[in-house]
Amino acid sequence: MMLFTPGPVAVHPAISKAQEQEMITHRGKQFQALYTPIISDLKTMLNAAEVHILTGSGTLGIEANVQNALPVGGKALVLSNGAFGDKLKEHCALYYETTFVRLNDAQGWNLQRAKPYIDAAAAKHVKLFAMVHHETSPGILNKAGEICRYAKEKGMLTLLDGTSAWPAYSLNHASDSVDFYSWATQKALGCPPGLVVISHSVDAAAAIEKAPVRSNFMNLKTYRKMSLKGETPFTPAISIIYSLHAALELLKKETQPAFIMRYDKMAAHVRARLVKMGFKLVTEPGFESGTVTAFFVQKNKEVNSTLQSKHQVKLGGGHADWAETTLRFCNMGDMDIGKLDKGLNALEHVKKELGV
Ligand SMILES: Cc1ncc(COP(=O)(O)O)c(C=O)c1O
């Protein structure tokens, strides 16, 4: 089955193969020799003060960041424009008094739209600003850097859910004024699922030390302590760490700017062909995704199941507000224009066959 899905995605053979290496234990020199260079590379690429790897899915990293950010009685502001922004609000509301603002119709967040809400929140002593970097439900790339810089100037800690973002979009903790960040291995980097990478600024590290312990597995004070030894507090998914290492080696060889350009070109190709086929795209122009393209299509579920049964092609289903009216054509992982065209040709075929 060819996967044009929002994650898990098709895994490059070299990344897949890396998982087969002989098992080691997570205590001692062999593990430290694997783990420490990965952390060091990620710190450089994200310009982060600290990086930790947690075993679990994207949600684990988001919740760990949220619950380690503020003391009891803290207040948060969450801006959303899709299902994952809505979920982020749910995570924040478990621990903090949370103000929530939602954009509809696949509109993107930029500073102009966010500023009045940040100003109002700052006046009410809100100390945590949170939003999604790349909203996966219809594929919206929010202008997170300009918004976080402003929220930080207003005295807030900033937290981004980057689960489906990095490394398809750059993130620089220092210049983007981002304190807490997280992304999952099964999406843009094209690894198997199983790990979430969280990264922090100096301010985030200080906040973690002040926050109360709200769970044991997500207690980031423990991760900070163990990272001094080059280890994780709990047994990590070592096989996926091998694949993460292989994926980062490929990324370093290609360089991240070239990786981003390659993804942008693929997404532009998908958009152009979908429009040529007569589909209407979902996302507001100016906020297009380099990885996930949602388009309106009648009989969306029938189209996707026909693609699977007749062409071994699987697209991302419609999600959230767009569940019944759209499909998502994604270009992450082991992908190139030739493979995209196979999927797009199949879609063109099914479109005619079903008359949609
Ligand atoms: C932006 C975003 N946040 C959070 C999640 C949840 O990630 P997971 O299913 O890995 O927990 C996803 C999954 O697609 C996502 O795209």
Coordinates of C-alpha atoms and ligand atoms in Angstrom, one line a residue:
M1 CA 0.0 0.0 0.0
M2 CA 1.4 3.4 -0.9
L3 CA 0.8 5.8 2.0
F4 CA 0.0 9.4 1.3
T5 CA -1.1 9.8 4.9
P6 CA -0.4 12.4 7.7
G7 CA 1.6 9.8 9.7
P8 CA 2.7 7.1 10.1
V9 CA 4.2 7.5 6.6
A10 CA 6.3 5.4 4.2
V11 CA 9.7 4.7 5.8
H12 CA 12.9 5.0 3.8
P13 CA 14.7 1.6 3.6
A14 CA 17.8 2.8 5.4
I15 CA 15.7 4.1 8.3
S16 CA 13.7 0.8 8.4
K17 CA 16.8 -1.3 8.3
A18 CA 18.5 0.6 11.2
Q19 CA 15.9 -0.9 13.6
E20 CA 17.3 -4.4 13.0
Q21 CA 20.5 -3.7 14.9
E22 CA 21.4 -6.0 17.8
M23 CA 19.6 -5.0 21.0
I24 CA 21.5 -3.2 23.7
T25 CA 20.4 -2.2 27.2
H26 CA 19.5 1.4 28.1
R27 CA 22.1 1.6 30.9
G28 CA 25.7 2.1 30.2
K29 CA 28.3 3.2 27.6
Q30 CA 26.8 1.5 24.5
F31 CA 23.4 3.3 24.9
Q32 CA 25.1 6.6 25.9
A33 CA 27.2 6.4 22.7
L34 CA 24.0 6.1 20.6
Y35 CA 21.9 8.6 22.5
T36 CA 24.3 11.5 23.3
P37 CA 25.2 12.4 19.6
I38 CA 21.5 12.4 18.7
I39 CA 20.7 14.8 21.5
S40 CA 23.6 17.0 20.6
D41 CA 22.6 17.1 16.8
L42 CA 19.0 17.9 17.7
K43 CA 20.1 20.7 20.1
T44 CA 22.1 22.2 17.3
M45 CA 19.4 21.8 14.6
L46 CA 16.7 23.3 16.9
N47 CA 19.0 25.8 18.7
A48 CA 17.6 24.4 22.0
A49 CA 19.1 24.5 25.4
E50 CA 17.9 21.0 26.1
V51 CA 16.4 18.0 24.2
H52 CA 14.8 14.9 25.6
I53 CA 13.4 11.8 23.9
L54 CA 10.3 10.2 25.4
T55 CA 8.9 6.8 24.4
G56 CA 5.3 7.3 23.2
S57 CA 3.3 9.2 20.6
G58 CA 3.1 12.9 19.9
T59 CA 0.4 13.4 22.6
L60 CA 2.9 12.3 25.3
G61 CA 5.3 15.1 24.4
I62 CA 2.6 17.7 24.4
E63 CA 1.2 16.7 27.7
A64 CA 4.7 16.5 29.3
N65 CA 5.4 20.0 28.1
V66 CA 2.1 21.4 29.2
Q67 CA 2.1 19.9 32.7
N68 CA 5.7 20.9 33.4
A69 CA 5.3 24.6 32.4
L70 CA 3.5 26.4 35.2
P71 CA 2.9 26.2 38.9
V72 CA -0.5 25.6 40.5
G73 CA -2.9 28.4 39.7
G74 CA -1.3 29.2 36.4
K75 CA -3.2 30.6 33.5
A76 CA -2.9 29.7 29.8
L77 CA -4.0 31.1 26.4
V78 CA -4.6 28.6 23.5
L79 CA -5.1 29.6 19.9
S80 CA -6.6 26.9 17.7
N81 CA -7.7 26.4 14.1
G82 CA -8.3 22.7 14.1
A83 CA -8.6 19.4 16.0
F84 CA -5.1 19.5 17.4
G85 CA -5.4 23.1 18.7
D86 CA -8.7 22.0 20.3
K87 CA -6.9 19.0 22.0
L88 CA -4.1 21.3 23.1
K89 CA -6.8 23.3 25.0
E90 CA -8.0 20.1 26.6
H91 CA -4.4 19.4 27.9
C92 CA -4.0 22.9 29.2
A93 CA -7.4 22.9 30.9
L94 CA -6.4 19.9 32.9
Y95 CA -3.9 22.0 34.8
Y96 CA -4.6 25.7 34.2
E97 CA -7.3 28.2 33.9
T98 CA -7.4 28.3 30.1
T99 CA -8.6 31.0 27.6
F100 CA -9.4 29.5 24.2
V101 CA -9.8 31.2 20.8
R102 CA -10.7 29.2 17.7
L103 CA -10.5 30.2 14.0
N104 CA -12.8 28.4 11.6
D105 CA -12.8 27.6 7.8
A106 CA -9.1 26.6 7.8
Q107 CA -7.9 30.1 8.4
G108 CA -4.3 30.5 9.6
W109 CA -3.0 32.3 12.6
N110 CA -0.6 35.2 12.1
L111 CA 0.5 38.0 14.5
Q112 CA -2.2 40.4 13.3
R113 CA -5.0 38.0 14.2
A114 CA -3.3 36.8 17.4
K115 CA -2.2 40.1 18.9
P116 CA -5.5 41.3 20.5
Y117 CA -5.9 38.0 22.3
I118 CA -2.3 38.0 23.5
D119 CA -2.7 41.6 24.7
A120 CA -5.9 40.7 26.6
A121 CA -4.3 37.6 28.1
A122 CA -1.2 39.5 29.2
A123 CA -3.5 42.0 31.0
K124 CA -5.0 39.1 32.9
H125 CA -1.5 37.7 33.9
V126 CA -1.7 34.7 31.6
K127 CA 1.7 33.0 31.8
L128 CA 1.5 30.3 29.1
F129 CA 0.9 30.9 25.4
A130 CA 0.2 27.7 23.4
M131 CA -0.7 26.8 19.8
V132 CA -0.1 24.2 17.1
H133 CA 2.8 24.9 14.7
H134 CA 1.4 22.9 11.8
E135 CA -2.3 22.1 12.3
T136 CA -2.6 18.7 10.6
S137 CA -6.4 18.4 10.4
P138 CA -6.6 20.4 7.2
G139 CA -2.8 21.2 6.8
I140 CA -2.3 24.8 8.0
L141 CA 1.1 26.3 8.6
N142 CA 0.6 28.9 11.3
K143 CA 3.0 31.8 11.5
A144 CA 4.1 30.6 14.9
G145 CA 7.5 32.4 15.1
E146 CA 6.1 36.0 14.8
I147 CA 3.3 35.1 17.3
C148 CA 5.6 33.4 19.9
R149 CA 8.0 36.3 19.7
Y150 CA 5.2 38.7 20.6
A151 CA 3.8 36.5 23.4
K152 CA 7.3 36.2 24.9
E153 CA 7.7 40.0 24.8
K154 CA 4.5 40.1 26.8
G155 CA 6.0 38.0 29.5
M156 CA 4.6 34.6 28.7
L157 CA 6.3 31.2 28.3
T158 CA 5.5 29.9 24.8
L159 CA 4.6 26.3 23.9
L160 CA 4.2 24.8 20.4
D161 CA 2.7 21.5 19.4
G162 CA 5.0 20.7 16.5
T163 CA 4.0 17.0 16.3
S164 CA 3.6 17.0 12.5
A165 CA 6.0 19.9 11.8
W166 CA 9.7 19.3 12.4
P167 CA 11.8 19.0 10.3
A168 CA 9.5 20.0 7.4
Y169 CA 9.4 23.5 8.9
S170 CA 12.4 25.1 10.7
L171 CA 12.2 25.8 14.4
N172 CA 14.8 27.9 16.2
H173 CA 14.2 28.1 20.0
A174 CA 16.2 31.3 20.4
S175 CA 15.1 33.4 17.3
D176 CA 11.5 32.1 17.3
S177 CA 11.2 32.7 21.1
V178 CA 9.8 29.2 21.6
D179 CA 10.2 27.7 25.1
F180 CA 8.6 24.3 24.9
Y181 CA 8.4 22.3 21.6
S182 CA 7.6 18.7 20.6
W183 CA 7.4 16.6 17.5
A184 CA 6.8 12.9 16.7
T185 CA 9.0 10.5 14.8
Q186 CA 6.3 9.1 12.6
K187 CA 5.5 12.2 10.7
A188 CA 7.7 14.7 8.8
L189 CA 11.0 13.0 9.6
G190 CA 9.7 9.7 8.2
C191 CA 10.6 7.2 11.0
P192 CA 8.4 4.5 12.5
P193 CA 6.1 5.7 15.3
G194 CA 7.2 5.3 18.9
L195 CA 9.2 8.4 20.0
V196 CA 8.5 12.0 20.7
V197 CA 11.2 14.6 20.8
I198 CA 10.8 17.5 23.2
S199 CA 13.1 20.5 23.3
H200 CA 13.4 23.5 25.6
S201 CA 14.8 26.9 26.0
V202 CA 16.7 28.0 29.1
D203 CA 13.5 29.6 30.4
A204 CA 11.6 26.4 29.9
A205 CA 14.3 24.4 31.8
A206 CA 14.0 26.9 34.7
A207 CA 10.1 26.6 34.6
I208 CA 10.3 22.8 34.7
E209 CA 12.3 23.0 38.0
K210 CA 9.6 25.2 39.5
A211 CA 6.6 23.3 38.4
P212 CA 5.0 20.7 40.7
V213 CA 5.4 17.0 39.9
R214 CA 2.1 16.1 38.2
S215 CA 3.0 12.6 37.1
N216 CA 5.9 10.2 37.4
F217 CA 6.4 9.2 33.7
M218 CA 6.2 12.8 32.5
N219 CA 8.2 14.3 35.3
L220 CA 10.7 16.3 33.2
K221 CA 12.9 17.0 36.2
T222 CA 13.9 13.3 36.1
Y223 CA 14.6 13.5 32.3
R224 CA 16.8 16.5 33.0
K225 CA 18.7 14.7 35.7
M226 CA 19.2 11.5 33.7
S227 CA 20.2 13.4 30.5
L228 CA 23.4 14.5 32.4
K229 CA 24.4 10.8 32.2
G230 CA 23.2 10.5 28.5
E231 CA 20.3 8.2 29.5
T232 CA 16.6 8.3 29.8
P233 CA 14.8 7.6 33.1
F234 CA 12.7 4.8 31.7
T235 CA 13.3 2.0 29.1
P236 CA 13.2 3.8 25.7
A237 CA 12.2 2.2 22.4
I238 CA 15.8 1.5 21.5
S239 CA 15.0 0.1 18.0
I240 CA 13.3 3.4 17.1
I241 CA 16.2 5.3 18.5
Y242 CA 18.4 3.5 16.0
S243 CA 16.0 4.5 13.2
L244 CA 15.9 8.1 14.5
H245 CA 19.7 8.1 14.3
A246 CA 19.6 6.9 10.7
A247 CA 17.0 9.5 9.8
L248 CA 19.0 12.3 11.3
E249 CA 22.1 11.2 9.4
L250 CA 20.2 11.4 6.2
L251 CA 18.8 14.8 7.2
K252 CA 22.3 16.2 8.0
K253 CA 23.6 14.9 4.7
E254 CA 20.8 16.6 2.7
T255 CA 20.7 19.6 5.1
Q256 CA 17.5 20.9 6.6
P257 CA 17.0 23.8 4.2
A258 CA 17.2 21.4 1.2
F259 CA 14.8 19.0 3.0
I260 CA 12.3 21.8 3.5
M261 CA 12.7 23.0 -0.1
R262 CA 12.1 19.4 -1.4
Y263 CA 9.0 19.0 0.7
D264 CA 7.7 22.4 -0.4
K265 CA 8.2 21.5 -4.1
M266 CA 6.3 18.2 -3.6
A267 CA 3.4 20.0 -1.8
A268 CA 3.3 22.6 -4.6
H269 CA 3.1 19.8 -7.1
V270 CA 0.2 18.1 -5.3
R271 CA -1.7 21.4 -5.0
A272 CA -1.2 22.2 -8.7
R273 CA -2.4 18.7 -9.8
L274 CA -5.4 18.7 -7.5
V275 CA -6.5 22.1 -8.8
K276 CA -6.0 20.9 -12.4
M277 CA -8.3 18.0 -11.6
G278 CA -10.9 20.4 -10.5
F279 CA -10.7 20.0 -6.7
K280 CA -11.0 23.0 -4.4
L281 CA -8.3 23.2 -1.7
V282 CA -9.3 23.7 1.9
T283 CA -6.6 25.9 3.5
E284 CA -6.6 29.7 3.3
P285 CA -4.0 30.9 0.8
G286 CA -0.8 32.1 2.5
F287 CA -0.9 29.4 5.1
E288 CA -0.5 26.4 2.8
S289 CA 1.2 23.3 4.3
G290 CA 4.4 21.8 2.8
T291 CA 3.3 18.3 3.9
V292 CA -0.5 18.0 4.1
T293 CA -3.0 19.2 1.4
A294 CA -6.7 18.9 2.2
F295 CA -9.1 19.1 -0.7
F296 CA -12.9 19.0 -0.9
V297 CA -14.3 15.9 -2.5
Q298 CA -17.7 14.4 -2.7
K299 CA -18.1 10.8 -1.4
N300 CA -14.7 11.2 0.3
K301 CA -14.9 7.9 2.2
E302 CA -15.8 5.9 -1.0
V303 CA -13.0 7.6 -3.0
N304 CA -10.5 6.6 -0.3
S305 CA -11.7 3.0 0.0
T306 CA -11.7 2.6 -3.8
L307 CA -8.2 4.0 -4.0
Q308 CA -7.1 1.4 -1.5
S309 CA -9.0 -1.6 -2.9
K310 CA -8.2 -0.9 -6.6
H311 CA -4.9 1.0 -6.6
Q312 CA -3.2 0.2 -3.3
V313 CA -3.1 3.9 -2.6
K314 CA -4.2 5.3 0.8
L315 CA -4.8 9.0 1.4
G316 CA -5.4 10.7 4.8
G317 CA -9.1 10.8 5.6
G318 CA -10.9 14.0 6.2
H319 CA -10.5 15.1 9.9
A320 CA -12.3 17.2 12.4
D321 CA -14.4 20.0 10.9
W322 CA -13.5 18.5 7.5
A323 CA -14.2 14.8 8.3
E324 CA -17.2 14.4 5.9
T325 CA -16.1 16.7 3.0
T326 CA -12.4 16.3 2.4
L327 CA -9.4 14.0 2.0
R328 CA -5.8 14.8 2.7
F329 CA -3.0 14.1 0.2
C330 CA 0.3 14.1 2.1
N331 CA 3.9 14.1 1.0
M332 CA 6.0 12.9 4.0
G333 CA 8.5 10.2 4.5
D334 CA 10.0 8.1 1.7
M335 CA 8.4 10.2 -1.1
D336 CA 9.3 11.8 -4.4
I337 CA 7.5 13.3 -7.4
G338 CA 7.3 10.0 -9.2
K339 CA 5.5 8.3 -6.3
L340 CA 3.2 11.3 -5.8
D341 CA 2.2 11.1 -9.5
K342 CA 1.3 7.4 -9.0
G343 CA -1.1 8.4 -6.2
L344 CA -2.4 11.4 -8.1
N345 CA -3.0 9.4 -11.3
A346 CA -4.9 6.9 -9.2
L347 CA -7.0 9.7 -7.7
E348 CA -7.7 11.1 -11.2
H349 CA -8.9 7.6 -12.3
V350 CA -11.2 7.1 -9.3
K351 CA -12.6 10.7 -9.6
K352 CA -13.7 9.8 -13.2
E353 CA -15.0 6.4 -12.2
L354 CA -17.1 7.7 -9.3
G355 CA -18.1 10.9 -11.1
V356 CA -17.1 13.1 -8.2
Ligands
LIG1 C1 -0.4 18.5 15.4 C2 -0.7 17.2 16.1 N1 -0.7 17.2 17.4 C3 -0.9 16.0 18.0 C4 -1.1 14.8 17.4 C5 -1.3 13.6 18.1 O1 -0.2 12.7 17.9 P1 -0.2 11.2 18.3 O2 -1.3 10.5 17.6 O3 1.2 10.8 17.8 O4 -0.3 11.2 19.8 C6 -1.1 14.8 16.0 C7 -1.4 13.6 15.2 O5 -1.6 13.6 14.0 C8 -0.9 16.1 15.3 O6 -0.8 16.1 14.0

